[in-house]
Amino acid sequence: MQKLTVNLWMQGTAGEAGEFYAAALPEAKTEIESRYPTEGLLDFQQPLAGKPLTVSVWVRGTKITLINAGEEFAPNASISMILSFNTDERDVLDATWAALAEGGSVLMPLDTYDFSSRYGWVSDKYGVSWQLMESAEPVSENARVMPCLMFGGQAQNRAAEAIEFYGQVLGAKLESAFPYGQATEVATAESLMFAQFSLAEDAVAAMDSGVRQDFSFTPGVSLEWPCDGQEEIDRVWEALSAVPEAEACGWLTDKFGVSWQIVPSNMGELMERPGAFEHMLNMKKLVINDF
């Protein structure tokens, strides 16, 4: 059962982006999950009154959330989504690539590489980064759609440290790790060329960039983690939050720069309470009794 959810910041385009992904991605569908209220909004949110707030996209059963917001942030390649395909799905892979590449930009051409017989990395027209990969081995269900954290810029060479830290705080378990073996422009020999770890039943990839990057993690892509009860919210929040000025409405930034949304497991139910959205705007860490 999925626990970790990737949230993508959309600059007022969540509705149209949801329709785009439903058509472009394999076995995908979309739904408007929530809307902005018409009252209790901050001034900068007034143009969004009554419009979609969160749009859900399910890709092969994995949920991705699109957040409809302003122009403050945008996705970048520091967190991408890996779509893995079996060898008998090449037509699907190629069709998905063509759809995502239209209006976007290619980061690594769709081609044969040492690590995959068919692979490409593309940033779509909304700035969301996707890695499409053909696998010679059967792909497990939980790894067919998974986020990949690329540690570059100020977070360069901290992938292994991050996985260990997430193990302490969130119970992450390392599944596999492949170091570079020899130094690159910015990576050390011990840095991770690729690693995969699990958070609950969800698969997550991590890597240290092999080349110099002028960007790193931002709230443009955030990771949502549900907690059972206030005590667990308090524990995770205290352990993860490293940038006090970034704390708002359940959002925090950890010591690597990764943005997280730490929410109650019954967040949907809480948001149905009268005035819940306005109450949430006044919180940093979410307090269940204050909804």
CSV table of C-alpha atoms in Angstrom, one decimal:
chain,number,residue,atom,x,y,z
A,1,MET,CA,0.0,0.0,0.0
A,2,GLN,CA,1.4,3.4,-1.0
A,3,LYS,CA,2.4,5.7,1.8
A,4,LEU,CA,4.8,8.2,0.3
A,5,THR,CA,3.3,10.6,-2.2
A,6,VAL,CA,5.2,12.9,-4.6
A,7,ASN,CA,3.7,16.4,-4.8
A,8,LEU,CA,4.4,18.5,-7.9
A,9,TRP,CA,4.0,22.3,-7.7
A,10,MET,CA,2.0,23.6,-10.7
A,11,GLN,CA,1.8,27.3,-11.5
A,12,GLY,CA,-1.9,27.6,-11.9
A,13,THR,CA,-2.0,24.7,-14.4
A,14,ALA,CA,-2.8,21.7,-12.2
A,15,GLY,CA,-6.1,20.9,-14.0
A,16,GLU,CA,-4.7,21.0,-17.5
A,17,ALA,CA,-1.5,19.2,-16.4
A,18,GLY,CA,-3.6,16.4,-14.9
A,19,GLU,CA,-5.4,15.9,-18.2
A,20,PHE,CA,-2.0,15.9,-20.0
A,21,TYR,CA,-0.5,13.2,-17.7
A,22,ALA,CA,-3.7,11.1,-17.9
A,23,ALA,CA,-3.2,11.0,-21.7
A,24,ALA,CA,0.6,10.8,-21.8
A,25,LEU,CA,1.5,8.3,-19.0
A,26,PRO,CA,0.8,4.6,-19.1
A,27,GLU,CA,-2.4,3.3,-17.4
A,28,ALA,CA,-3.0,6.8,-16.0
A,29,LYS,CA,-6.1,8.7,-14.8
A,30,THR,CA,-6.7,12.0,-13.1
A,31,GLU,CA,-9.2,13.5,-10.7
A,32,ILE,CA,-9.7,16.9,-9.0
A,33,GLU,CA,-9.2,15.9,-5.4
A,34,SER,CA,-9.9,19.3,-3.6
A,35,ARG,CA,-10.7,22.9,-4.4
A,36,TYR,CA,-9.7,26.2,-2.9
A,37,PRO,CA,-12.5,27.6,-0.6
A,38,THR,CA,-14.1,30.8,-1.7
A,39,GLU,CA,-13.5,32.4,1.8
A,40,GLY,CA,-10.6,32.7,4.2
A,41,LEU,CA,-7.9,32.9,1.5
A,42,LEU,CA,-4.8,35.0,1.8
A,43,ASP,CA,-4.6,37.9,-0.6
A,44,PHE,CA,-2.3,36.2,-3.0
A,45,GLN,CA,-4.6,33.2,-3.2
A,46,GLN,CA,-7.7,35.2,-4.1
A,47,PRO,CA,-7.4,34.5,-7.9
A,48,LEU,CA,-7.6,30.8,-7.1
A,49,ALA,CA,-10.8,30.9,-5.1
A,50,GLY,CA,-13.0,27.9,-6.1
A,51,LYS,CA,-10.4,26.5,-8.5
A,52,PRO,CA,-8.7,23.1,-8.1
A,53,LEU,CA,-6.3,23.0,-5.1
A,54,THR,CA,-5.0,19.4,-5.5
A,55,VAL,CA,-5.3,17.2,-8.6
A,56,SER,CA,-4.5,13.5,-8.3
A,57,VAL,CA,-2.8,11.6,-11.1
A,58,TRP,CA,-2.6,7.8,-10.8
A,59,VAL,CA,0.1,6.1,-12.9
A,60,ARG,CA,-0.1,2.3,-12.9
A,61,GLY,CA,-1.8,2.6,-9.5
A,62,THR,CA,0.7,5.1,-8.0
A,63,LYS,CA,-0.7,8.4,-6.9
A,64,ILE,CA,1.1,11.7,-7.7
A,65,THR,CA,-0.4,14.9,-6.5
A,66,LEU,CA,-0.4,18.2,-8.5
A,67,ILE,CA,-0.6,21.3,-6.3
A,68,ASN,CA,-2.3,24.3,-7.9
A,69,ALA,CA,-0.4,27.4,-6.7
A,70,GLY,CA,1.4,30.5,-7.9
A,71,GLU,CA,4.8,31.2,-9.5
A,72,GLU,CA,6.9,30.9,-6.3
A,73,PHE,CA,8.3,27.5,-7.2
A,74,ALA,CA,8.6,25.1,-10.1
A,75,PRO,CA,9.8,21.5,-10.4
A,76,ASN,CA,13.3,20.7,-11.5
A,77,ALA,CA,15.4,17.6,-12.2
A,78,SER,CA,16.7,17.3,-8.6
A,79,ILE,CA,13.6,15.0,-8.0
A,80,SER,CA,12.5,13.0,-11.1
A,81,MET,CA,10.1,10.2,-11.6
A,82,ILE,CA,11.5,6.9,-12.9
A,83,LEU,CA,9.1,4.9,-15.0
A,84,SER,CA,10.3,1.3,-15.6
A,85,PHE,CA,9.1,-0.9,-18.4
A,86,ASN,CA,9.6,-4.6,-19.1
A,87,THR,CA,11.2,-5.5,-22.4
A,88,ASP,CA,7.8,-6.4,-24.0
A,89,GLU,CA,6.6,-2.9,-23.3
A,90,ARG,CA,8.9,-1.0,-25.6
A,91,ASP,CA,6.0,0.4,-27.7
A,92,VAL,CA,4.5,1.8,-24.5
A,93,LEU,CA,7.8,3.3,-23.4
A,94,ASP,CA,8.4,5.0,-26.8
A,95,ALA,CA,4.8,6.4,-26.9
A,96,THR,CA,5.2,7.8,-23.4
A,97,TRP,CA,8.6,9.3,-24.3
A,98,ALA,CA,7.1,11.0,-27.4
A,99,ALA,CA,4.2,12.5,-25.3
A,100,LEU,CA,6.4,13.8,-22.5
A,101,ALA,CA,9.1,15.2,-24.9
A,102,GLU,CA,6.6,17.3,-26.9
A,103,GLY,CA,7.1,20.8,-25.7
A,104,GLY,CA,9.7,19.7,-23.2
A,105,SER,CA,13.5,19.3,-23.2
A,106,VAL,CA,15.6,16.2,-23.4
A,107,LEU,CA,18.2,15.7,-20.7
A,108,MET,CA,19.5,12.4,-21.9
A,109,PRO,CA,18.4,11.1,-25.4
A,110,LEU,CA,16.3,7.9,-25.6
A,111,ASP,CA,19.0,5.4,-26.5
A,112,THR,CA,20.9,2.3,-25.5
A,113,TYR,CA,23.2,2.7,-22.5
A,114,ASP,CA,25.4,0.3,-20.5
A,115,PHE,CA,22.8,0.2,-17.7
A,116,SER,CA,19.7,-0.2,-19.9
A,117,SER,CA,18.8,-1.3,-23.4
A,118,ARG,CA,16.3,1.6,-23.7
A,119,TYR,CA,16.6,4.7,-21.5
A,120,GLY,CA,15.9,8.4,-21.7
A,121,TRP,CA,15.6,11.4,-19.3
A,122,VAL,CA,13.2,14.2,-20.3
A,123,SER,CA,11.8,17.4,-18.7
A,124,ASP,CA,8.2,17.8,-19.8
A,125,LYS,CA,6.5,21.1,-20.7
A,126,TYR,CA,5.6,21.7,-17.0
A,127,GLY,CA,9.2,21.3,-15.9
A,128,VAL,CA,8.6,17.8,-14.4
A,129,SER,CA,11.5,15.4,-14.9
A,130,TRP,CA,11.0,11.8,-16.0
A,131,GLN,CA,13.4,8.9,-16.5
A,132,LEU,CA,12.1,6.1,-18.7
A,133,MET,CA,14.0,2.9,-18.4
A,134,GLU,CA,13.6,-0.6,-20.0
A,135,SER,CA,14.6,-3.4,-17.6
A,136,ALA,CA,15.9,-6.8,-18.6
A,137,GLU,CA,14.6,-8.2,-15.3
A,138,PRO,CA,10.9,-8.2,-14.4
A,139,VAL,CA,10.0,-4.9,-12.7
A,140,SER,CA,8.3,-5.2,-9.3
A,141,GLU,CA,5.0,-3.4,-8.9
A,142,ASN,CA,6.3,-1.0,-6.3
A,143,ALA,CA,9.2,0.0,-8.5
A,144,ARG,CA,7.4,0.7,-11.7
A,145,VAL,CA,6.8,4.3,-10.7
A,146,MET,CA,9.3,5.8,-8.2
A,147,PRO,CA,10.8,9.1,-7.3
A,148,CYS,CA,14.6,9.6,-7.7
A,149,LEU,CA,16.4,12.1,-5.6
A,150,MET,CA,19.5,13.6,-7.2
A,151,PHE,CA,22.0,15.1,-4.8
A,152,GLY,CA,23.7,17.9,-6.6
A,153,GLY,CA,24.5,21.6,-5.9
A,154,GLN,CA,24.7,22.3,-2.2
A,155,ALA,CA,23.6,18.6,-1.5
A,156,GLN,CA,26.4,17.1,-3.6
A,157,ASN,CA,27.7,13.7,-2.4
A,158,ARG,CA,25.2,13.4,0.4
A,159,ALA,CA,23.0,10.6,-1.0
A,160,ALA,CA,24.3,7.9,1.3
A,161,GLU,CA,24.1,10.2,4.3
A,162,ALA,CA,20.5,11.0,3.4
A,163,ILE,CA,19.5,7.4,3.1
A,164,GLU,CA,21.0,6.6,6.5
A,165,PHE,CA,19.2,9.6,8.0
A,166,TYR,CA,15.9,8.7,6.5
A,167,GLY,CA,16.4,5.2,7.9
A,168,GLN,CA,16.7,6.7,11.4
A,169,VAL,CA,13.7,9.0,11.1
A,170,LEU,CA,11.3,7.2,8.7
A,171,GLY,CA,12.5,3.6,8.7
A,172,ALA,CA,14.1,3.7,5.3
A,173,LYS,CA,15.9,0.5,4.3
A,174,LEU,CA,18.7,0.4,1.7
A,175,GLU,CA,18.0,-2.2,-1.0
A,176,SER,CA,21.0,-1.7,-3.3
A,177,ALA,CA,23.8,0.8,-3.8
A,178,PHE,CA,26.3,1.3,-6.7
A,179,PRO,CA,29.2,3.8,-6.0
A,180,TYR,CA,31.0,5.5,-8.9
A,181,GLY,CA,34.2,3.6,-8.1
A,182,GLN,CA,36.3,6.5,-9.4
A,183,ALA,CA,35.9,10.2,-8.9
A,184,THR,CA,34.1,12.4,-11.5
A,185,GLU,CA,34.0,16.2,-12.0
A,186,VAL,CA,32.2,16.5,-8.6
A,187,ALA,CA,31.5,13.0,-7.3
A,188,THR,CA,33.9,11.1,-5.1
A,189,ALA,CA,34.7,7.4,-5.8
A,190,GLU,CA,32.5,6.5,-2.8
A,191,SER,CA,29.5,8.7,-4.0
A,192,LEU,CA,26.4,6.9,-5.2
A,193,MET,CA,25.9,6.6,-8.9
A,194,PHE,CA,22.6,4.9,-8.1
A,195,ALA,CA,20.9,3.5,-5.0
A,196,GLN,CA,17.4,2.2,-4.2
A,197,PHE,CA,15.8,2.2,-0.8
A,198,SER,CA,12.3,1.6,0.6
A,199,LEU,CA,10.1,3.8,2.7
A,200,ALA,CA,7.4,1.5,4.1
A,201,GLU,CA,6.4,-0.4,0.9
A,202,ASP,CA,7.4,2.4,-1.5
A,203,ALA,CA,10.6,2.3,-3.6
A,204,VAL,CA,12.7,5.4,-3.8
A,205,ALA,CA,15.9,6.0,-5.8
A,206,ALA,CA,18.8,8.2,-4.9
A,207,MET,CA,22.0,9.3,-6.7
A,208,ASP,CA,24.8,11.8,-6.4
A,209,SER,CA,25.2,13.9,-9.5
A,210,GLY,CA,28.2,13.0,-11.6
A,211,VAL,CA,28.5,16.5,-13.0
A,212,ARG,CA,28.3,20.0,-11.5
A,213,GLN,CA,24.7,21.3,-11.0
A,214,ASP,CA,23.6,24.8,-10.4
A,215,PHE,CA,20.3,23.7,-8.9
A,216,SER,CA,19.1,21.4,-6.1
A,217,PHE,CA,16.0,20.6,-4.1
A,218,THR,CA,13.2,23.1,-3.8
A,219,PRO,CA,9.5,23.0,-2.8
A,220,GLY,CA,8.8,22.6,-6.6
A,221,VAL,CA,8.7,18.8,-5.8
A,222,SER,CA,7.9,17.8,-2.3
A,223,LEU,CA,7.4,14.4,-0.5
A,224,GLU,CA,4.3,13.9,1.5
A,225,TRP,CA,4.5,11.6,4.5
A,226,PRO,CA,1.4,10.7,6.6
A,227,CYS,CA,1.7,10.2,10.3
A,228,ASP,CA,-0.7,8.3,12.7
A,229,GLY,CA,-1.5,10.8,15.4
A,230,GLN,CA,0.0,14.0,16.8
A,231,GLU,CA,2.8,12.2,18.7
A,232,GLU,CA,4.2,10.8,15.4
A,233,ILE,CA,3.8,14.2,13.6
A,234,ASP,CA,5.8,15.8,16.5
A,235,ARG,CA,8.6,13.3,16.3
A,236,VAL,CA,9.0,13.4,12.6
A,237,TRP,CA,8.8,17.2,12.4
A,238,GLU,CA,11.4,17.7,15.1
A,239,ALA,CA,13.8,15.2,13.4
A,240,LEU,CA,13.4,16.5,9.8
A,241,SER,CA,12.9,20.2,10.0
A,242,ALA,CA,16.2,22.1,9.5
A,243,VAL,CA,15.1,25.5,8.1
A,244,PRO,CA,12.7,27.3,10.4
A,245,GLU,CA,11.8,29.9,7.9
A,246,ALA,CA,10.5,27.2,5.5
A,247,GLU,CA,8.0,25.9,8.0
A,248,ALA,CA,4.4,26.5,6.8
A,249,CYS,CA,1.1,24.6,6.6
A,250,GLY,CA,2.8,21.3,7.3
A,251,TRP,CA,5.7,21.9,4.9
A,252,LEU,CA,9.3,21.7,6.1
A,253,THR,CA,12.8,21.6,4.5
A,254,ASP,CA,15.3,19.0,5.8
A,255,LYS,CA,19.0,19.4,6.2
A,256,PHE,CA,19.6,18.2,2.6
A,257,GLY,CA,17.2,20.8,1.2
A,258,VAL,CA,14.4,18.3,0.4
A,259,SER,CA,10.9,19.6,1.0
A,260,TRP,CA,8.4,17.4,3.0
A,261,GLN,CA,4.8,17.7,3.8
A,262,ILE,CA,4.2,16.0,7.2
A,263,VAL,CA,0.5,15.4,7.5
A,264,PRO,CA,-2.0,13.5,9.6
A,265,SER,CA,-3.1,10.2,8.1
A,266,ASN,CA,-6.7,11.5,8.2
A,267,MET,CA,-5.8,14.7,6.5
A,268,GLY,CA,-8.7,14.4,4.0
A,269,GLU,CA,-11.2,14.1,6.9
A,270,LEU,CA,-9.7,17.0,8.8
A,271,MET,CA,-9.9,19.3,5.7
A,272,GLU,CA,-13.7,18.7,5.5
A,273,ARG,CA,-14.2,20.5,8.9
A,274,PRO,CA,-15.6,24.0,8.8
A,275,GLY,CA,-12.8,26.6,8.4
A,276,ALA,CA,-10.1,23.9,8.1
A,277,PHE,CA,-8.3,25.6,5.2
A,278,GLU,CA,-8.1,28.9,7.1
A,279,HIS,CA,-6.9,27.1,10.3
A,280,MET,CA,-4.2,25.3,8.3
A,281,LEU,CA,-2.9,28.6,7.0
A,282,ASN,CA,-2.2,29.7,10.5
A,283,MET,CA,-0.1,26.6,11.4
A,284,LYS,CA,3.5,25.6,10.7
A,285,LYS,CA,3.6,22.1,12.1
A,286,LEU,CA,0.1,20.7,11.7
A,287,VAL,CA,-1.8,20.2,15.0
A,288,ILE,CA,-4.7,17.9,14.7
A,289,ASN,CA,-6.8,19.5,17.5
A,290,ASP,CA,-6.4,22.9,15.8
A,291,PHE,CA,-8.3,22.0,12.7
